[in-house]
Amino acid sequence: MPAPLPTASSSAAPGPCPDAGACRFVHGPIDGAAILAAVAAPAAGGNVLFLGTTRGVTADVTTRSLDYEAHEKVAVVMLDGLRAEALARFGLCGCAIVHRLGRVVVGEASIAIAASAPHRREAFAATEWLLEQVKAAVPIWKCEEDGEGRRTWVHPGDLRGIGARG
Amino acid sequence: MPAPLPTASSSAAPGPCPDAGACRFVHGPIDGAAILAAVAAPAAGGNVLFLGTTRGVTADVTTRSLDYEAHEKVAVVMLDGLRAEALARFGLCGCAIVHRLGRVVVGEASIAIAASAPHRREAFAATEWLLEQVKAAVPIWKCEEDGEGRRTWVHPGDLRGIGARG
Amino acid sequence: MSSVPTTADRLPPSAAGSPLAVIFFAGMAEIVGARRLELPWEGGTVADLRRELEAGRPALGPLLARSAVCVAGRYAADNVTIAVGAEVALIPPVSGG
Amino acid sequence: MSSVPTTADRLPPSAAGSPLAVIFFAGMAEIVGARRLELPWEGGTVADLRRELEAGRPALGPLLARSAVCVAGRYAADNVTIAVGAEVALIPPVSGG
């Protein structure tokens, strides 16, 4: 049998259970303020929100929009697992990950990650860690559309070694 | 003559000029979403918002509220200087620092720091750096009110060595 | 009421030739020209599936070599056996965030 | 119309005895019992001001020893001369954020 997802916490995490909807995909604009508000807690002193937005220019290449798709069913399970792992590992009060799918024009957000913790360092560390995990392994892809309307799927790096052995 | 503030960028920073109002004090609730929106830029891919909120319990001590005061005139100049330094040092697209004064009850935000940059790492690093600078040297103080209504001004550490020599 | 036996009823679930549904995403779906394929499947491992796919569509090779295979919701190494009826997805290098 | 000369008009700005306004915040204002004091000032350095304050209010000593002195908007070391008319603020260890 395949082993659990390498990035997901396997079963009984010591932290709180993932809340339904804390990790999800949306097909329209992301409401960052609502996501940050959802992780607020009386025990929290540090609250961090990251928004990843479509950048109009990289080096000398113009981007018009990004178009995201995901293996949603698998990705949501992975996001929930990452959230549970972050809650336990960083001692978070709250955590949420929202990714937008479809077309995201310049300046709009494709991802929001929010984390709250008793102290600032854990909130920052968890948010950065979650973002790196999402970028490394969660099945989401972007297609870049440049200024001339040319579309290119972005497949950097190598996932070949990621699977657990049978 | 006294030297420039140790944490302020002395004169001609290579980055953009500080925008009026990007660093300011407020006397009511902080609107984090508006502050994050104010640093949005087409060149930004990473946007980070930190909110520092009043924590209700630390170890076994209950906090009812925090009450902040500042040497406003000097503090605003220092915050503008820190912002200018962060813009240049981290290559930011935008940056804002807002601190609330007066009573801040549990769960409400006393500080918001927002930074946007072409890439995520600079946005995170700048936000964390700014927060550490503010906590280390900007003339703002909090008075803790505990569950029994006792008020205590918080004066940690030592600022004696911070001044520049004549 | 009793129903008329179908072909599926008469074949055991591990029967040779049960098709394997494989789904594709992003640039890989573009190369394949489809989001879903049903392959004839005699049973085998992830490595067998990789060979099968590349034999039928050589253009997939370079991207396939950098892709993961997701079996029943989990990334699986080459020696993992693919059970009959498992959901299989090809996962090219990801770029979310 | 010409105004009647005041004491300030007649005294040169560096005259001995010009009061020095010093402002206090937070726990320091609590100890001093005031947010602002005018001290008689013969001229001198930040170190002189520290001695003057501690001599007049010994209870300030422990916190003063950990505090900065802000002169004309800048944190100043002990050897900095305080110009007549300068804005001076005592800055106890900060706790914003």
CSV table of C-alpha atoms in Angstrom, one decimal, chain B residues 46 48 89-92 115-128:
chain,number,residue,atom,x,y,z
B,46,GLY,CA,4.3,38.4,-1.7
B,48,VAL,CA,2.5,40.0,4.5
B,89,ARG,CA,17.1,47.0,2.4
B,90,PHE,CA,14.5,44.4,1.4
B,91,GLY,CA,13.6,45.9,-2.0
B,92,LEU,CA,10.0,46.3,-1.0
B,115,ALA,CA,5.0,44.8,3.5
B,116,SER,CA,4.9,43.8,-0.1
B,117,ALA,CA,7.8,42.6,-2.3
B,118,PRO,CA,8.3,40.9,-5.6
B,119,HIS,CA,9.0,37.6,-3.8
B,120,ARG,CA,7.7,36.1,-0.5
B,121,ARG,CA,11.0,35.9,1.4
B,122,GLU,CA,11.6,39.6,1.4
B,123,ALA,CA,8.1,40.4,2.4
B,124,PHE,CA,8.3,38.1,5.4
B,125,ALA,CA,11.8,39.2,6.4
B,126,ALA,CA,11.0,42.9,6.2
B,127,THR,CA,7.8,42.5,8.3
B,128,GLU,CA,9.7,40.6,11.0
